[in-house]
Amino acid sequence: MFHTVLCDLLDIELPILMGAMQGAGKPKLVAAVSEAGGLGVLPTYGEREEDLVRQINETRAMTAKPFGVNITPLGAKFTERRAAICIDMGIPVVTTGLGDPGPRAVGDLRKAGIKVLPVVPTVRHALRLEAEGADAIVASGSEAGGHVGGVATLPLVPMVVDAVKIPVIAAGGIGDARGFLSALAMGAVGAQLGTRLICTEESNGGNWYASQIIATREEDTIVSKSLTGKTTRAFATPEIRAFEEARTSGADADELKRLQRIVRQGRHQDEDYTGQHQAVVGQIAGMLNDPSVIKPAGDVIRDMIRDAAAIASGLSALATKEAS
């Protein structure tokens, strides 16, 4: 019922992508998403080249289905070396963050037959990446965890759909069947899930991460430049709040640097929490407020598709009734 052009483009069964999540999205979760019919995606942010090679091999040992790699552009050398690894190892799909992988990297990947899907926060970025040769666009709204822009998903996705000729995937604020179906209603050909997949049995985030999400409400996240220098949605920790309060009150550069160091050096006593890498979270954390949400990733995806089909059927029946 939900076979779209994205399924054909990426050779997957269901139009669902996994957002790249440093600190949570390791091979076990990537393989589980792909096994369930979506596209699992390995992160490269914070990873060495040898880590990426090892994790690609580990993922392949757990699934024969397609999976992708995300490259966050952290400079030409970083991007091009990770792209070279993807080419050498025959990765079929690469997603990119921050809306700017650069035409050279996109060109090299596409020449190797790799599908390139940039994540963008604005129509302007989408148009530029389409011109550079992207195969599809992930339009990510400000509700998402991690690096975000300033436009929410609901207006962003249809604007990008109207602006470009290539397929568009919706991201940001999607955590259940209602969000998935909304993405399709806005003209997207699929949805990208991030925060929802942290609360799965295969997530590498540790008990602290999932527990923190379950305890988080929709107002308990914050967008700040304190983590990476780019606007990033994360848990609204006291350290990040202190940085933002100082920034908005006009603190000088030295004070902001001091507070930023505190944020970036933060450690949690429990599990393997390592400050910035496991601090990012989307606003849908407010929907995930019960321990029962922690289940196998395959169940999350199958339940989402089943429930979306039921909602779509109900809407169809309602439309038929109204028309009669």
GROMACS .gro file of C-alpha atoms in nm:
model
  324
    1MET     CA    1   0.000   0.000   0.000
    2PHE     CA    2   0.286   0.237   0.074
    3HIS     CA    3   0.519   0.148  -0.212
    4THR     CA    4   0.648   0.479  -0.349
    5VAL     CA    5   0.913   0.589  -0.598
    6LEU     CA    6   1.157   0.598  -0.305
    7CYS     CA    7   1.130   0.221  -0.272
    8ASP     CA    8   1.230   0.180  -0.635
    9LEU     CA    9   1.506   0.442  -0.612
   10LEU     CA   10   1.673   0.280  -0.310
   11ASP     CA   11   1.567  -0.084  -0.366
   12ILE     CA   12   1.382  -0.102  -0.034
   13GLU     CA   13   1.041  -0.238   0.060
   14LEU     CA   14   0.906   0.049   0.271
   15PRO     CA   15   0.958   0.426   0.227
   16ILE     CA   16   1.128   0.475   0.561
   17LEU     CA   17   1.481   0.603   0.621
   18MET     CA   18   1.674   0.594   0.943
   19GLY     CA   19   1.827   0.926   1.043
   20ALA     CA   20   2.200   0.901   1.105
   21MET     CA   21   2.251   0.912   1.482
   22GLN     CA   22   2.597   0.926   1.631
   23GLY     CA   23   2.582   0.753   1.969
   24ALA     CA   24   2.275   0.545   1.889
   25GLY     CA   25   2.275   0.432   1.526
   26LYS     CA   26   2.540   0.163   1.517
   27PRO     CA   27   2.541  -0.152   1.298
   28LYS     CA   28   2.285  -0.346   1.504
   29LEU     CA   29   2.017  -0.079   1.462
   30VAL     CA   30   2.111  -0.006   1.100
   31ALA     CA   31   2.074  -0.374   1.012
   32ALA     CA   32   1.744  -0.403   1.201
   33VAL     CA   33   1.591  -0.111   1.009
   34SER     CA   34   1.703  -0.253   0.676
   35GLU     CA   35   1.581  -0.600   0.769
   36ALA     CA   36   1.239  -0.449   0.846
   37GLY     CA   37   1.222  -0.310   0.492
   38GLY     CA   38   1.347   0.044   0.543
   39LEU     CA   39   1.693   0.188   0.488
   40GLY     CA   40   1.930   0.183   0.783
   41VAL     CA   41   2.197   0.455   0.778
   42LEU     CA   42   2.538   0.454   0.948
   43PRO     CA   43   2.674   0.785   1.082
   44THR     CA   44   3.026   0.912   1.020
   45TYR     CA   45   3.019   1.217   1.248
   46GLY     CA   46   3.269   1.158   1.527
   47GLU     CA   47   3.397   0.839   1.366
   48ARG     CA   48   3.743   0.762   1.228
   49GLU     CA   49   3.788   0.616   0.882
   50GLU     CA   50   3.873   0.276   1.025
   51ASP     CA   51   3.557   0.289   1.237
   52LEU     CA   52   3.345   0.337   0.926
   53VAL     CA   53   3.508   0.045   0.744
   54ARG     CA   54   3.460  -0.180   1.046
   55GLN     CA   55   3.098  -0.078   1.094
   56ILE     CA   56   3.015  -0.132   0.727
   57ASN     CA   57   3.152  -0.484   0.754
   58GLU     CA   58   2.966  -0.547   1.081
   59THR     CA   59   2.639  -0.430   0.928
   60ARG     CA   60   2.687  -0.652   0.624
   61ALA     CA   61   2.737  -0.948   0.854
   62MET     CA   62   2.387  -0.885   0.994
   63THR     CA   63   2.190  -0.804   0.678
   64ALA     CA   64   2.212  -0.861   0.305
   65LYS     CA   65   1.965  -0.581   0.242
   66PRO     CA   66   2.067  -0.229   0.132
   67PHE     CA   67   2.182   0.025   0.389
   68GLY     CA   68   2.337   0.367   0.360
   69VAL     CA   69   2.604   0.589   0.511
   70ASN     CA   70   2.562   0.949   0.622
   71ILE     CA   71   2.844   1.197   0.561
   72THR     CA   72   2.829   1.518   0.762
   73PRO     CA   73   3.039   1.773   0.571
   74LEU     CA   74   3.314   1.869   0.815
   75GLY     CA   75   3.554   1.998   0.552
   76ALA     CA   76   3.657   1.879   0.208
   77LYS     CA   77   3.910   1.622   0.335
   78PHE     CA   78   3.662   1.458   0.574
   79THR     CA   79   3.387   1.445   0.313
   80GLU     CA   80   3.601   1.318   0.027
   81ARG     CA   81   3.771   1.046   0.233
   82ARG     CA   82   3.439   0.913   0.362
   83ALA     CA   83   3.297   0.931   0.012
   84ALA     CA   84   3.596   0.730  -0.115
   85ILE     CA   85   3.530   0.460   0.145
   86CYS     CA   86   3.165   0.441   0.039
   87ILE     CA   87   3.271   0.408  -0.325
   88ASP     CA   88   3.537   0.145  -0.253
   89MET     CA   89   3.301  -0.061  -0.038
   90GLY     CA   90   3.006  -0.040  -0.273
   91ILE     CA   91   2.763   0.146  -0.048
   92PRO     CA   92   2.444   0.206  -0.252
   93VAL     CA   93   2.310   0.518  -0.077
   94VAL     CA   94   2.474   0.816   0.092
   95THR     CA   95   2.283   1.079   0.286
   96THR     CA   96   2.453   1.406   0.373
   97GLY     CA   97   2.400   1.655   0.654
   98LEU     CA   98   2.414   2.032   0.689
   99GLY     CA   99   2.281   2.071   0.334
  100ASP     CA  100   2.625   2.106   0.176
  101PRO     CA  101   2.826   1.801   0.069
  102GLY     CA  102   2.977   1.998  -0.220
  103PRO     CA  103   2.944   1.929  -0.595
  104ARG     CA  104   3.271   1.735  -0.615
  105ALA     CA  105   3.166   1.480  -0.352
  106VAL     CA  106   2.818   1.449  -0.503
  107GLY     CA  107   2.967   1.404  -0.849
  108ASP     CA  108   3.214   1.137  -0.736
  109LEU     CA  109   2.944   0.941  -0.555
  110ARG     CA  110   2.698   0.956  -0.842
  111LYS     CA  111   2.965   0.853  -1.096
  112ALA     CA  112   3.012   0.542  -0.883
  113GLY     CA  113   2.639   0.469  -0.906
  114ILE     CA  114   2.567   0.575  -0.548
  115LYS     CA  115   2.237   0.750  -0.477
  116VAL     CA  116   2.289   1.081  -0.294
  117LEU     CA  117   2.022   1.217  -0.058
  118PRO     CA  118   2.113   1.548   0.110
  119VAL     CA  119   1.930   1.659   0.423
  120VAL     CA  120   1.827   2.024   0.387
  121PRO     CA  121   1.655   2.285   0.608
  122THR     CA  122   1.531   2.528   0.340
  123VAL     CA  123   1.401   2.549  -0.015
  124ARG     CA  124   1.716   2.739  -0.110
  125HIS     CA  125   1.937   2.447  -0.007
  126ALA     CA  126   1.707   2.199  -0.182
  127LEU     CA  127   1.729   2.383  -0.513
  128ARG     CA  128   2.107   2.406  -0.497
  129LEU     CA  129   2.150   2.038  -0.413
  130GLU     CA  130   1.912   1.939  -0.690
  131ALA     CA  131   2.125   2.142  -0.932
  132GLU     CA  132   2.439   1.967  -0.803
  133GLY     CA  133   2.289   1.630  -0.894
  134ALA     CA  134   2.120   1.495  -0.579
  135ASP     CA  135   1.889   1.200  -0.644
  136ALA     CA  136   1.636   1.298  -0.376
  137ILE     CA  137   1.603   1.554  -0.097
  138VAL     CA  138   1.539   1.497   0.273
  139ALA     CA  139   1.350   1.807   0.388
  140SER     CA  140   1.413   1.825   0.764
  141GLY     CA  141   1.211   2.060   0.982
  142SER     CA  142   1.320   2.235   1.297
  143GLU     CA  143   1.143   1.978   1.518
  144ALA     CA  144   1.418   1.727   1.443
  145GLY     CA  145   1.701   1.637   1.674
  146GLY     CA  146   2.057   1.726   1.576
  147HIS     CA  147   2.142   1.998   1.326
  148VAL     CA  148   1.831   2.195   1.232
  149GLY     CA  149   1.723   2.505   1.048
  150GLY     CA  150   1.449   2.747   1.143
  151VAL     CA  151   1.155   2.619   0.936
  152ALA     CA  152   0.912   2.362   1.076
  153THR     CA  153   0.834   2.040   0.891
  154LEU     CA  154   0.470   2.118   0.812
  155PRO     CA  155   0.547   2.423   0.592
  156LEU     CA  156   0.891   2.308   0.477
  157VAL     CA  157   0.803   1.978   0.314
  158PRO     CA  158   0.529   2.098   0.076
  159MET     CA  159   0.739   2.402  -0.018
  160VAL     CA  160   1.034   2.179  -0.110
  161VAL     CA  161   0.803   1.937  -0.292
  162ASP     CA  162   0.669   2.226  -0.500
  163ALA     CA  163   1.017   2.367  -0.567
  164VAL     CA  164   1.211   2.062  -0.688
  165LYS     CA  165   1.153   1.792  -0.948
  166ILE     CA  166   1.327   1.510  -0.761
  167PRO     CA  167   1.164   1.302  -0.482
  168VAL     CA  168   1.137   1.451  -0.134
  169ILE     CA  169   1.152   1.267   0.199
  170ALA     CA  170   1.004   1.433   0.508
  171ALA     CA  171   1.197   1.449   0.835
  172GLY     CA  172   1.155   1.618   1.170
  173GLY     CA  173   0.875   1.548   1.416
  174ILE     CA  174   0.780   1.209   1.271
  175GLY     CA  175   0.740   0.940   1.533
  176ASP     CA  176   0.426   0.740   1.460
  177ALA     CA  177   0.178   0.642   1.190
  178ARG     CA  178   0.011   0.984   1.197
  179GLY     CA  179   0.340   1.156   1.120
  180PHE     CA  180   0.427   0.905   0.848
  181LEU     CA  181   0.090   0.948   0.678
  182SER     CA  182   0.117   1.327   0.710
  183ALA     CA  183   0.449   1.313   0.525
  184LEU     CA  184   0.283   1.139   0.232
  185ALA     CA  185  -0.011   1.379   0.243
  186MET     CA  186   0.232   1.671   0.209
  187GLY     CA  187   0.369   1.524  -0.111
  188ALA     CA  188   0.674   1.347   0.028
  189VAL     CA  189   0.757   0.998  -0.095
  190GLY     CA  190   0.875   0.873   0.243
  191ALA     CA  191   0.975   0.963   0.595
  192GLN     CA  192   1.299   0.972   0.791
  193LEU     CA  193   1.290   0.861   1.156
  194GLY     CA  194   1.550   0.956   1.414
  195THR     CA  195   1.448   1.005   1.777
  196ARG     CA  196   1.185   0.730   1.758
  197LEU     CA  197   1.449   0.473   1.668
  198ILE     CA  198   1.665   0.562   1.967
  199CYS     CA  199   1.394   0.402   2.180
  200THR     CA  200   1.445   0.055   2.035
  201GLU     CA  201   1.608  -0.260   2.159
  202GLU     CA  202   1.883  -0.239   1.896
  203SER     CA  203   1.980   0.121   1.970
  204ASN     CA  204   2.337   0.172   2.086
  205GLY     CA  205   2.243   0.471   2.299
  206GLY     CA  206   2.238   0.286   2.630
  207ASN     CA  207   1.967   0.288   2.895
  208TRP     CA  208   2.035   0.650   2.990
  209TYR     CA  209   1.949   0.784   2.645
  210ALA     CA  210   1.615   0.606   2.612
  211SER     CA  211   1.523   0.681   2.973
  212GLN     CA  212   1.599   1.048   2.923
  213ILE     CA  213   1.379   1.058   2.613
  214ILE     CA  214   1.093   0.892   2.801
  215ALA     CA  215   1.125   1.155   3.076
  216THR     CA  216   1.142   1.443   2.826
  217ARG     CA  217   0.839   1.652   2.733
  218GLU     CA  218   0.789   1.857   2.419
  219GLU     CA  219   0.920   2.173   2.589
  220ASP     CA  220   1.232   2.006   2.725
  221THR     CA  221   1.446   2.042   2.412
  222ILE     CA  222   1.642   2.344   2.300
  223VAL     CA  223   1.816   2.471   1.986
  224SER     CA  224   2.169   2.590   2.057
  225LYS     CA  225   2.505   2.646   1.887
  226SER     CA  226   2.690   2.538   2.200
  227LEU     CA  227   2.735   2.175   2.093
  228THR     CA  228   2.881   2.193   1.743
  229GLY     CA  229   2.884   2.559   1.645
  230LYS     CA  230   2.575   2.497   1.428
  231THR     CA  231   2.214   2.523   1.542
  232THR     CA  232   2.142   2.187   1.705
  233ARG     CA  233   1.832   2.061   1.885
  234ALA     CA  234   1.920   1.875   2.203
  235PHE     CA  235   1.805   1.800   2.555
  236ALA     CA  236   1.764   2.129   2.739
  237THR     CA  237   2.029   2.053   3.000
  238PRO     CA  238   2.119   2.310   3.266
  239GLU     CA  239   2.456   2.361   3.093
  240ILE     CA  240   2.301   2.436   2.754
  241ARG     CA  241   2.037   2.660   2.910
  242ALA     CA  242   2.311   2.853   3.088
  243PHE     CA  243   2.494   2.906   2.759
  244GLU     CA  244   2.181   3.027   2.582
  245GLU     CA  245   2.081   3.257   2.868
  246ALA     CA  246   2.428   3.411   2.864
  247ARG     CA  247   2.421   3.447   2.485
  248THR     CA  248   2.084   3.620   2.478
  249SER     CA  249   2.179   3.850   2.767
  250GLY     CA  250   2.484   3.975   2.579
  251ALA     CA  251   2.769   3.788   2.749
  252ASP     CA  252   3.113   3.852   2.599
  253ALA     CA  253   3.300   3.603   2.380
  254ASP     CA  254   3.526   3.476   2.658
  255GLU     CA  255   3.231   3.391   2.882
  256LEU     CA  256   3.050   3.214   2.599
  257LYS     CA  257   3.361   3.010   2.520
  258ARG     CA  258   3.387   2.911   2.886
  259LEU     CA  259   3.025   2.798   2.896
  260GLN     CA  260   3.061   2.620   2.565
  261ARG     CA  261   3.355   2.419   2.700
  262ILE     CA  262   3.137   2.310   2.991
  263VAL     CA  263   2.869   2.188   2.750
  264ARG     CA  264   3.114   2.003   2.526
  265GLN     CA  265   3.305   1.843   2.811
  266GLY     CA  266   2.990   1.728   2.985
  267ARG     CA  267   2.970   1.372   3.108
  268HIS     CA  268   2.688   1.179   3.267
  269GLN     CA  269   2.741   0.934   3.550
  270ASP     CA  270   2.523   0.662   3.399
  271GLU     CA  271   2.594   0.421   3.117
  272ASP     CA  272   2.814   0.544   2.834
  273TYR     CA  273   2.669   0.893   2.794
  274THR     CA  274   2.926   1.124   2.639
  275GLY     CA  275   2.785   1.472   2.637
  276GLN     CA  276   2.721   1.616   2.293
  277HIS     CA  277   2.709   1.290   2.101
  278GLN     CA  278   2.411   1.163   2.299
  279ALA     CA  279   2.248   1.496   2.379
  280VAL     CA  280   2.060   1.551   2.054
  281VAL     CA  281   1.689   1.474   2.050
  282GLY     CA  282   1.380   1.581   1.857
  283GLN     CA  283   1.061   1.730   1.989
  284ILE     CA  284   0.876   1.400   1.943
  285ALA     CA  285   1.046   1.294   2.268
  286GLY     CA  286   0.726   1.431   2.423
  287MET     CA  287   0.532   1.150   2.248
  288LEU     CA  288   0.760   0.877   2.380
  289ASN     CA  289   0.658   0.895   2.743
  290ASP     CA  290   0.621   0.534   2.849
  291PRO     CA  291   0.878   0.250   2.878
  292SER     CA  292   0.656   0.037   2.652
  293VAL     CA  293   0.781   0.239   2.352
  294ILE     CA  294   1.112   0.054   2.374
  295LYS     CA  295   1.067  -0.238   2.137
  296PRO     CA  296   1.249  -0.396   1.841
  297ALA     CA  297   1.304  -0.157   1.552
  298GLY     CA  298   1.125  -0.395   1.320
  299ASP     CA  299   0.814  -0.378   1.537
  300VAL     CA  300   0.828   0.003   1.539
  301ILE     CA  301   0.834   0.012   1.159
  302ARG     CA  302   0.575  -0.261   1.105
  303ASP     CA  303   0.338  -0.105   1.360
  304MET     CA  304   0.378   0.234   1.193
  305ILE     CA  305   0.290   0.095   0.849
  306ARG     CA  306  -0.003  -0.108   0.984
  307ASP     CA  307  -0.148   0.185   1.177
  308ALA     CA  308  -0.095   0.423   0.885
  309ALA     CA  309  -0.290   0.185   0.660
  310ALA     CA  310  -0.574   0.179   0.912
  311ILE     CA  311  -0.582   0.559   0.933
  312ALA     CA  312  -0.574   0.590   0.554
  313SER     CA  313  -0.860   0.344   0.525
  314GLY     CA  314  -1.064   0.541   0.777
  315LEU     CA  315  -0.999   0.867   0.594
  316SER     CA  316  -1.097   0.707   0.265
  317ALA     CA  317  -1.422   0.584   0.415
  318LEU     CA  318  -1.490   0.929   0.558
  319ALA     CA  319  -1.424   1.093   0.221
  320THR     CA  320  -1.659   0.846   0.052
  321LYS     CA  321  -1.928   0.914   0.310
  322GLU     CA  322  -1.893   1.291   0.272
  323ALA     CA  323  -1.910   1.264  -0.107
  324SER     CA  324  -2.229   1.058  -0.105
   0.00000   0.00000   0.00000
